[in-house]
Amino acid sequence: MAASLSYFSGVSLSATEKPSIPSLSTSHNRRVCFSNSSRSKHKHHDCVSLSSRWKPPCTARAIKIVAAAQKEPLKVMIAGAPASGKGTQCEIIKNKFGLVHISAGDLLRAEIATGSENGKKAKEFMEKGMLVPNEIVVMMVKERLMKPDVEQNGWLLDGYPRSLSQAMALENLGIRPDIFILLEVSDELLVERVVGRRLDPVTGKIYHLKYSPPENEEIASRLTQRFDDTEEKVKLRLKTHYQNVESVISLYESVMFKVNGDVSKEEVFSEIDKGISAILENKRTVDSASMAAGVAQ
Ligand code: AP5
């Protein structure tokens, strides 16, 4: 990732471009900037107003300091059996933490909707409750992970990786999560959740006829059901899940965060929120330490 001034200015700017904010190489200006750990507009203006002349920013020291201050965005994986609540929780996590939600299942359903050869092949496997072959799914997820919005805001990977080979493909790219959330739900509940699930094609919102019913008649009348949401198919999907989950878990043991998914979605999120907030707090401490080290050198 290119060294960027976004931490200070709220705009992303390569260190080799002429900035609209003052150079970090003036000692006066630098002192003031680094006293501001906040990204608030007010403090940013303090920083700008103290510089009278623009200077080229590309001294080695300036770049080093800026790079040290660069915040690493948050990386979250969420896993669990079919209908354990991954999509439901992702919606809430995304809204609170601003991460880019990448759902392997959604990417595959979008591919099916295009009518492409890959989509047709994917559907054959999904109808049998089996994993779609890696040659289709790995590239799809990898390409999405490389997009600029992900680099900028961090990611929330839902339903990926689902096998050791998929996890290893990420490892080979140096992609690791800060936290691996595992939703644990009993099998009886999973079947009930699958058969009662409905989707709003207009908003993308997930409903459940019993646990999360539509708000009004208009929404209720347009809800759809997924082609793989039958009792027969969910049993096949569950079998596939249990065949693969252990090998994936073993790779992320050190960042594993298990959550009881048998309770209400609000209670599930409350636990997830604690886990992610603790990680963020830890990252802030590390960022401050590396920023201080950058200034000291
Ligand atoms: P995918 O779309 O990922 O399906 P899944 O893993 O089976 O998970 P679901 O989307 O069914 O459930 P969810 O956990 O998101 O639950 P939700 O929040 O909707 O994958 C589909 C297929 O694509 C796979 O079978 C496979 O073929 C293929 N595929 C996907 N990824 C792949 C990969 N990496 N490699 C190869 N193939 C891949 O909730 C479910 C219902 O429960 C909803 O109605 C919701 O309202 C309700 N609910 C949620 N939380 C609660 C709660 N706490 N209490 C009560 N109700 C709740």
Short mmCIF file of C-alpha atoms and ligand atoms in Angstrom, two decimals:
data_model
loop_
_atom_site.label_atom_id
_atom_site.label_comp_id
_atom_site.label_asym_id
_atom_site.label_seq_id
_atom_site.Cartn_x
_atom_site.Cartn_y
_atom_site.Cartn_z
CA MET A 1 0.00 0.00 0.00
CA ALA A 2 1.40 3.41 -0.94
CA ALA A 3 2.39 5.70 1.90
CA SER A 4 -0.58 7.99 2.28
CA LEU A 5 -1.41 11.23 4.02
CA SER A 6 -4.99 10.22 4.65
CA TYR A 7 -4.43 9.75 8.36
CA PHE A 8 -3.89 13.47 8.78
CA SER A 9 -6.00 15.07 6.13
CA GLY A 10 -8.92 12.75 5.62
CA VAL A 11 -8.03 12.55 1.93
CA SER A 12 -5.96 9.81 0.41
CA LEU A 13 -2.86 11.16 -1.24
CA SER A 14 0.26 9.39 -2.33
CA ALA A 15 3.45 10.70 -0.72
CA THR A 16 4.84 11.39 -4.18
CA GLU A 17 1.98 13.74 -5.12
CA LYS A 18 1.92 17.44 -4.35
CA PRO A 19 -0.28 17.73 -1.30
CA SER A 20 -2.87 20.37 -0.58
CA ILE A 21 -1.79 20.27 3.03
CA PRO A 22 1.56 21.55 4.23
CA SER A 23 4.76 19.58 4.12
CA LEU A 24 5.50 17.34 7.05
CA SER A 25 9.14 18.27 6.76
CA THR A 26 8.85 21.59 8.62
CA SER A 27 9.61 20.88 12.24
CA HIS A 28 7.02 23.36 13.53
CA ASN A 29 4.28 21.91 11.43
CA ARG A 30 5.25 18.33 12.21
CA ARG A 31 5.12 18.95 15.94
CA VAL A 32 1.58 20.25 15.73
CA CYS A 33 0.37 17.51 13.40
CA PHE A 34 1.62 14.74 15.58
CA SER A 35 0.09 16.21 18.68
CA ASN A 36 -3.26 15.52 17.02
CA SER A 37 -4.24 11.92 17.22
CA SER A 38 -7.78 12.81 16.22
CA ARG A 39 -8.93 13.04 12.60
CA SER A 40 -11.41 15.83 13.34
CA LYS A 41 -11.74 18.65 10.81
CA HIS A 42 -10.99 21.26 13.43
CA LYS A 43 -7.62 19.79 14.30
CA HIS A 44 -6.82 19.28 10.66
CA HIS A 45 -7.34 23.01 10.05
CA ASP A 46 -4.98 23.86 12.94
CA CYS A 47 -2.40 21.84 11.18
CA VAL A 48 -2.95 23.52 7.80
CA SER A 49 -3.03 27.09 9.08
CA LEU A 50 0.41 26.83 10.69
CA SER A 51 2.15 26.28 7.38
CA SER A 52 2.91 29.31 5.28
CA ARG A 53 4.87 27.70 2.46
CA TRP A 54 4.48 24.40 0.65
CA LYS A 55 7.64 22.30 0.43
CA PRO A 56 8.24 19.05 -1.42
CA PRO A 57 7.06 16.26 0.91
CA CYS A 58 9.33 13.51 -0.25
CA THR A 59 12.14 13.60 2.24
CA ALA A 60 12.91 10.08 3.41
CA ARG A 61 11.99 11.08 6.94
CA ALA A 62 8.60 12.50 5.96
CA ILE A 63 7.68 9.35 4.07
CA LYS A 64 8.82 7.17 6.95
CA ILE A 65 6.75 9.13 9.43
CA VAL A 66 3.67 9.07 7.24
CA ALA A 67 4.06 5.35 6.57
CA ALA A 68 4.39 4.71 10.29
CA ALA A 69 1.16 6.63 10.89
CA GLN A 70 -0.77 4.71 8.22
CA LYS A 71 -3.62 2.86 9.85
CA GLU A 72 -4.04 -0.76 8.84
CA PRO A 73 -7.75 -1.33 8.15
CA LEU A 74 -9.62 -4.00 10.06
CA LYS A 75 -9.87 -7.52 8.62
CA VAL A 76 -12.66 -9.77 9.83
CA MET A 77 -13.71 -13.30 8.85
CA ILE A 78 -17.05 -14.75 9.87
CA ALA A 79 -17.83 -18.44 9.65
CA GLY A 80 -20.55 -20.81 10.72
CA ALA A 81 -22.95 -23.43 9.47
CA PRO A 82 -25.62 -22.61 6.86
CA ALA A 83 -28.15 -20.16 8.35
CA SER A 84 -26.10 -19.64 11.51
CA GLY A 85 -26.66 -15.90 11.00
CA LYS A 86 -23.52 -14.80 9.13
CA GLY A 87 -25.35 -12.57 6.64
CA THR A 88 -27.57 -11.07 9.35
CA GLN A 89 -24.58 -10.19 11.53
CA CYS A 90 -22.55 -8.89 8.57
CA GLU A 91 -25.21 -6.32 7.85
CA ILE A 92 -24.94 -4.98 11.42
CA ILE A 93 -21.13 -5.20 11.56
CA LYS A 94 -20.83 -3.37 8.22
CA ASN A 95 -23.08 -0.56 9.42
CA LYS A 96 -21.19 -0.09 12.66
CA PHE A 97 -17.59 -0.57 11.54
CA GLY A 98 -17.73 0.53 7.87
CA LEU A 99 -16.07 -2.62 6.53
CA VAL A 100 -16.62 -3.91 3.01
CA HIS A 101 -18.80 -7.01 3.21
CA ILE A 102 -17.66 -9.76 0.84
CA SER A 103 -19.95 -12.79 0.81
CA ALA A 104 -18.75 -15.73 -1.29
CA GLY A 105 -22.35 -16.96 -1.59
CA ASP A 106 -23.56 -13.53 -2.81
CA LEU A 107 -20.73 -13.32 -5.35
CA LEU A 108 -21.71 -16.76 -6.66
CA ARG A 109 -25.42 -15.89 -6.85
CA ALA A 110 -24.51 -12.69 -8.75
CA GLU A 111 -22.49 -14.80 -11.19
CA ILE A 112 -25.44 -17.17 -11.63
CA ALA A 113 -27.67 -14.19 -12.41
CA THR A 114 -25.40 -13.16 -15.31
CA GLY A 115 -26.05 -16.53 -16.98
CA SER A 116 -22.31 -17.11 -17.53
CA GLU A 117 -20.74 -20.55 -17.89
CA ASN A 118 -19.12 -20.16 -14.46
CA GLY A 119 -22.51 -19.25 -13.02
CA LYS A 120 -24.16 -22.32 -14.53
CA LYS A 121 -21.42 -24.57 -13.20
CA ALA A 122 -21.59 -22.94 -9.75
CA LYS A 123 -25.35 -23.50 -9.56
CA GLU A 124 -24.95 -27.24 -10.20
CA PHE A 125 -22.75 -27.53 -7.11
CA MET A 126 -24.85 -25.22 -4.96
CA GLU A 127 -27.98 -27.23 -5.72
CA LYS A 128 -26.25 -30.31 -4.38
CA GLY A 129 -25.12 -28.46 -1.26
CA MET A 130 -21.50 -28.91 -2.30
CA LEU A 131 -18.62 -26.44 -2.40
CA VAL A 132 -18.22 -24.71 -5.75
CA PRO A 133 -14.83 -25.62 -7.28
CA ASN A 134 -11.88 -23.42 -6.37
CA GLU A 135 -11.18 -22.40 -9.96
CA ILE A 136 -14.42 -20.39 -9.87
CA VAL A 137 -14.64 -19.15 -6.31
CA VAL A 138 -11.01 -18.38 -5.41
CA MET A 139 -10.43 -15.91 -8.23
CA MET A 140 -13.80 -14.28 -7.59
CA VAL A 141 -13.02 -13.53 -3.95
CA LYS A 142 -9.40 -12.60 -4.65
CA GLU A 143 -10.44 -10.02 -7.26
CA ARG A 144 -12.96 -8.47 -4.86
CA LEU A 145 -10.36 -8.29 -2.09
CA MET A 146 -8.00 -6.34 -4.36
CA LYS A 147 -10.47 -3.50 -5.02
CA PRO A 148 -9.55 -0.03 -3.65
CA ASP A 149 -12.59 0.27 -1.36
CA VAL A 150 -11.43 -2.85 0.48
CA GLU A 151 -7.89 -1.55 0.85
CA GLN A 152 -9.27 1.71 2.19
CA ASN A 153 -12.01 0.48 4.55
CA GLY A 154 -11.03 -3.06 5.51
CA TRP A 155 -12.95 -6.27 4.85
CA LEU A 156 -15.53 -8.58 6.30
CA LEU A 157 -15.25 -11.98 4.63
CA ASP A 158 -18.42 -14.04 4.93
CA GLY A 159 -18.37 -17.74 4.09
CA TYR A 160 -14.80 -17.74 2.85
CA PRO A 161 -12.50 -19.63 3.20
CA ARG A 162 -14.51 -22.85 3.50
CA SER A 163 -11.72 -25.34 2.93
CA LEU A 164 -8.06 -25.64 3.75
CA SER A 165 -7.12 -25.05 0.11
CA GLN A 166 -9.06 -21.76 0.06
CA ALA A 167 -7.44 -20.70 3.33
CA MET A 168 -4.01 -21.56 1.94
CA ALA A 169 -4.74 -19.49 -1.19
CA LEU A 170 -5.23 -16.48 1.11
CA GLU A 171 -2.14 -17.34 3.15
CA ASN A 172 -0.09 -17.36 -0.05
CA LEU A 173 -1.25 -13.81 -0.73
CA GLY A 174 -0.34 -12.79 2.84
CA ILE A 175 -4.02 -12.25 3.67
CA ARG A 176 -4.88 -13.00 7.31
CA PRO A 177 -7.76 -11.82 9.50
CA ASP A 178 -7.41 -9.82 12.72
CA ILE A 179 -10.29 -11.85 14.09
CA PHE A 180 -12.05 -15.05 12.99
CA ILE A 181 -15.62 -15.09 14.30
CA LEU A 182 -17.25 -18.51 14.53
CA LEU A 183 -21.03 -18.58 15.04
CA GLU A 184 -22.17 -21.70 16.88
CA VAL A 185 -25.81 -22.76 16.45
CA SER A 186 -27.49 -26.09 17.11
CA ASP A 187 -28.53 -28.11 14.04
CA GLU A 188 -32.29 -28.14 14.82
CA LEU A 189 -32.37 -24.35 14.83
CA LEU A 190 -30.40 -24.18 11.59
CA VAL A 191 -32.99 -26.15 9.64
CA GLU A 192 -35.80 -23.99 10.99
CA ARG A 193 -33.88 -20.83 10.09
CA VAL A 194 -33.22 -22.01 6.55
CA VAL A 195 -36.77 -22.97 5.66
CA GLY A 196 -38.19 -19.76 7.15
CA ARG A 197 -35.67 -17.42 5.53
CA ARG A 198 -36.89 -14.91 2.94
CA LEU A 199 -35.03 -12.20 1.04
CA ASP A 200 -36.13 -8.78 -0.12
CA PRO A 201 -34.90 -8.42 -3.73
CA VAL A 202 -35.27 -4.63 -3.52
CA THR A 203 -33.23 -3.89 -0.37
CA GLY A 204 -31.27 -7.14 -0.04
CA LYS A 205 -32.49 -7.43 3.56
CA ILE A 206 -32.73 -10.89 5.13
CA TYR A 207 -36.00 -11.83 6.87
CA HIS A 208 -37.36 -14.83 8.71
CA LEU A 209 -41.07 -15.60 8.71
CA LYS A 210 -41.01 -16.28 12.45
CA TYR A 211 -37.92 -14.52 13.92
CA SER A 212 -37.63 -11.47 11.73
CA PRO A 213 -40.90 -10.94 9.82
CA PRO A 214 -41.31 -8.24 7.14
CA GLU A 215 -42.38 -4.81 8.37
CA ASN A 216 -45.45 -4.48 6.12
CA GLU A 217 -47.63 -6.17 3.48
CA GLU A 218 -45.87 -4.49 0.58
CA ILE A 219 -42.50 -5.99 1.58
CA ALA A 220 -44.08 -9.34 2.45
CA SER A 221 -45.57 -9.64 -1.04
CA ARG A 222 -42.22 -9.28 -2.83
CA LEU A 223 -40.08 -11.59 -0.65
CA THR A 224 -38.25 -14.44 -2.37
CA GLN A 225 -36.74 -17.73 -1.23
CA ARG A 226 -33.28 -19.02 -2.17
CA PHE A 227 -33.20 -22.07 -4.45
CA ASP A 228 -31.05 -23.97 -1.92
CA ASP A 229 -33.21 -23.14 1.11
CA THR A 230 -35.10 -26.42 1.44
CA GLU A 231 -34.90 -28.90 4.29
CA GLU A 232 -33.41 -31.52 1.99
CA LYS A 233 -30.70 -29.19 0.65
CA VAL A 234 -29.75 -27.70 3.99
CA LYS A 235 -28.94 -31.19 5.27
CA LEU A 236 -26.47 -31.61 2.39
CA ARG A 237 -25.02 -28.14 3.04
CA LEU A 238 -24.60 -28.97 6.72
CA LYS A 239 -22.76 -32.18 5.86
CA THR A 240 -20.37 -30.25 3.59
CA HIS A 241 -19.87 -27.66 6.33
CA TYR A 242 -18.90 -30.23 8.97
CA GLN A 243 -16.55 -31.99 6.55
CA ASN A 244 -14.53 -28.81 6.03
CA VAL A 245 -14.87 -26.51 9.01
CA GLU A 246 -12.25 -28.13 11.28
CA SER A 247 -9.42 -27.69 8.79
CA VAL A 248 -10.23 -24.00 8.38
CA ILE A 249 -10.56 -23.44 12.12
CA SER A 250 -7.18 -25.04 12.76
CA LEU A 251 -5.49 -22.35 10.68
CA TYR A 252 -7.11 -19.43 12.53
CA GLU A 253 -7.03 -20.81 16.08
CA SER A 254 -4.91 -17.90 17.35
CA VAL A 255 -7.47 -15.25 16.27
CA MET A 256 -10.61 -17.35 16.87
CA PHE A 257 -13.60 -15.73 18.59
CA LYS A 258 -16.47 -18.15 19.21
CA VAL A 259 -19.95 -16.72 19.63
CA ASN A 260 -23.14 -18.44 20.71
CA GLY A 261 -25.51 -17.92 17.77
CA ASP A 262 -28.51 -19.62 19.41
CA VAL A 263 -29.72 -16.36 20.96
CA SER A 264 -31.41 -13.29 19.43
CA LYS A 265 -29.56 -11.42 16.69
CA GLU A 266 -29.12 -8.42 19.01
CA GLU A 267 -27.49 -10.59 21.68
CA VAL A 268 -25.26 -12.25 19.08
CA PHE A 269 -24.14 -8.84 17.83
CA SER A 270 -23.45 -7.61 21.33
CA GLU A 271 -20.85 -10.39 21.73
CA ILE A 272 -19.36 -9.77 18.29
CA ASP A 273 -19.16 -6.06 19.04
CA LYS A 274 -17.10 -6.77 22.16
CA GLY A 275 -14.68 -8.94 20.19
CA ILE A 276 -14.19 -6.48 17.34
CA SER A 277 -13.93 -3.48 19.67
CA ALA A 278 -11.18 -5.21 21.65
CA ILE A 279 -9.25 -5.83 18.43
CA LEU A 280 -9.69 -2.22 17.35
CA GLU A 281 -8.46 -0.97 20.70
CA ASN A 282 -5.40 -3.17 20.37
CA LYS A 283 -4.75 -1.91 16.85
CA ARG A 284 -5.00 1.70 18.05
CA THR A 285 -2.34 1.02 20.67
CA VAL A 286 -0.06 -0.56 18.08
CA ASP A 287 -0.65 2.32 15.63
CA SER A 288 0.21 4.89 18.33
CA ALA A 289 3.35 2.99 19.27
CA SER A 290 4.54 2.75 15.67
CA MET A 291 3.73 6.42 15.11
CA ALA A 292 5.76 7.37 18.18
CA ALA A 293 8.63 5.19 16.94
CA GLY A 294 8.46 6.95 13.55
CA VAL A 295 8.74 10.37 15.20
CA ALA A 296 11.56 9.31 17.51
CA GLN A 297 13.82 8.10 14.67
P1 AP5 B 1 -23.90 -19.05 1.38
O1 AP5 B 1 -24.81 -18.14 0.68
O2 AP5 B 1 -22.71 -18.52 2.02
O3 AP5 B 1 -24.80 -19.91 2.38
P2 AP5 B 1 -24.48 -20.55 3.80
O4 AP5 B 1 -23.11 -20.60 4.26
O5 AP5 B 1 -25.20 -21.83 3.72
O6 AP5 B 1 -25.08 -19.51 4.77
P3 AP5 B 1 -26.43 -18.84 4.61
O7 AP5 B 1 -26.34 -17.67 3.69
O8 AP5 B 1 -27.46 -19.88 4.26
O9 AP5 B 1 -26.77 -18.40 6.09
P4 AP5 B 1 -26.21 -17.25 7.02
O10 AP5 B 1 -25.28 -17.85 7.99
O11 AP5 B 1 -25.76 -16.09 6.23
O12 AP5 B 1 -27.56 -16.93 7.80
P5 AP5 B 1 -28.57 -15.69 7.67
O13 AP5 B 1 -27.99 -14.50 8.32
O14 AP5 B 1 -29.08 -15.55 6.28
O15 AP5 B 1 -23.45 -20.23 0.40
C1 AP5 B 1 -24.38 -20.88 -0.43
C2 AP5 B 1 -23.67 -21.93 -1.28
O16 AP5 B 1 -22.68 -21.30 -2.11
C3 AP5 B 1 -22.89 -22.98 -0.49
O17 AP5 B 1 -23.73 -24.05 -0.10
C4 AP5 B 1 -21.86 -23.43 -1.54
O18 AP5 B 1 -22.44 -24.29 -2.50
C5 AP5 B 1 -21.52 -22.12 -2.24
N1 AP5 B 1 -20.38 -21.44 -1.59
C6 AP5 B 1 -20.43 -20.36 -0.77
N2 AP5 B 1 -19.19 -20.04 -0.35
C7 AP5 B 1 -18.34 -20.92 -0.93
C8 AP5 B 1 -16.94 -21.11 -0.87
N3 AP5 B 1 -16.15 -20.34 -0.12
N4 AP5 B 1 -16.41 -22.12 -1.59
C9 AP5 B 1 -17.17 -22.93 -2.37
N5 AP5 B 1 -18.51 -22.81 -2.44
C10 AP5 B 1 -19.09 -21.82 -1.73
O19 AP5 B 1 -29.73 -16.22 8.62
C11 AP5 B 1 -30.53 -17.30 8.26
C12 AP5 B 1 -32.00 -17.09 8.74
O20 AP5 B 1 -32.02 -17.06 10.16
C13 AP5 B 1 -32.59 -15.73 8.29
O21 AP5 B 1 -33.92 -15.92 7.99
C14 AP5 B 1 -32.42 -14.81 9.50
O22 AP5 B 1 -33.41 -13.83 9.57
C15 AP5 B 1 -32.49 -15.80 10.65
N6 AP5 B 1 -31.63 -15.43 11.78
C16 AP5 B 1 -30.34 -15.00 11.73
N7 AP5 B 1 -29.86 -14.81 12.96
C17 AP5 B 1 -30.86 -15.14 13.83
C18 AP5 B 1 -30.97 -15.19 15.25
N8 AP5 B 1 -29.94 -14.84 16.05
N9 AP5 B 1 -32.14 -15.61 15.78
C19 AP5 B 1 -33.18 -15.97 14.99
N10 AP5 B 1 -33.16 -15.97 13.64
C20 AP5 B 1 -32.00 -15.56 13.07
#
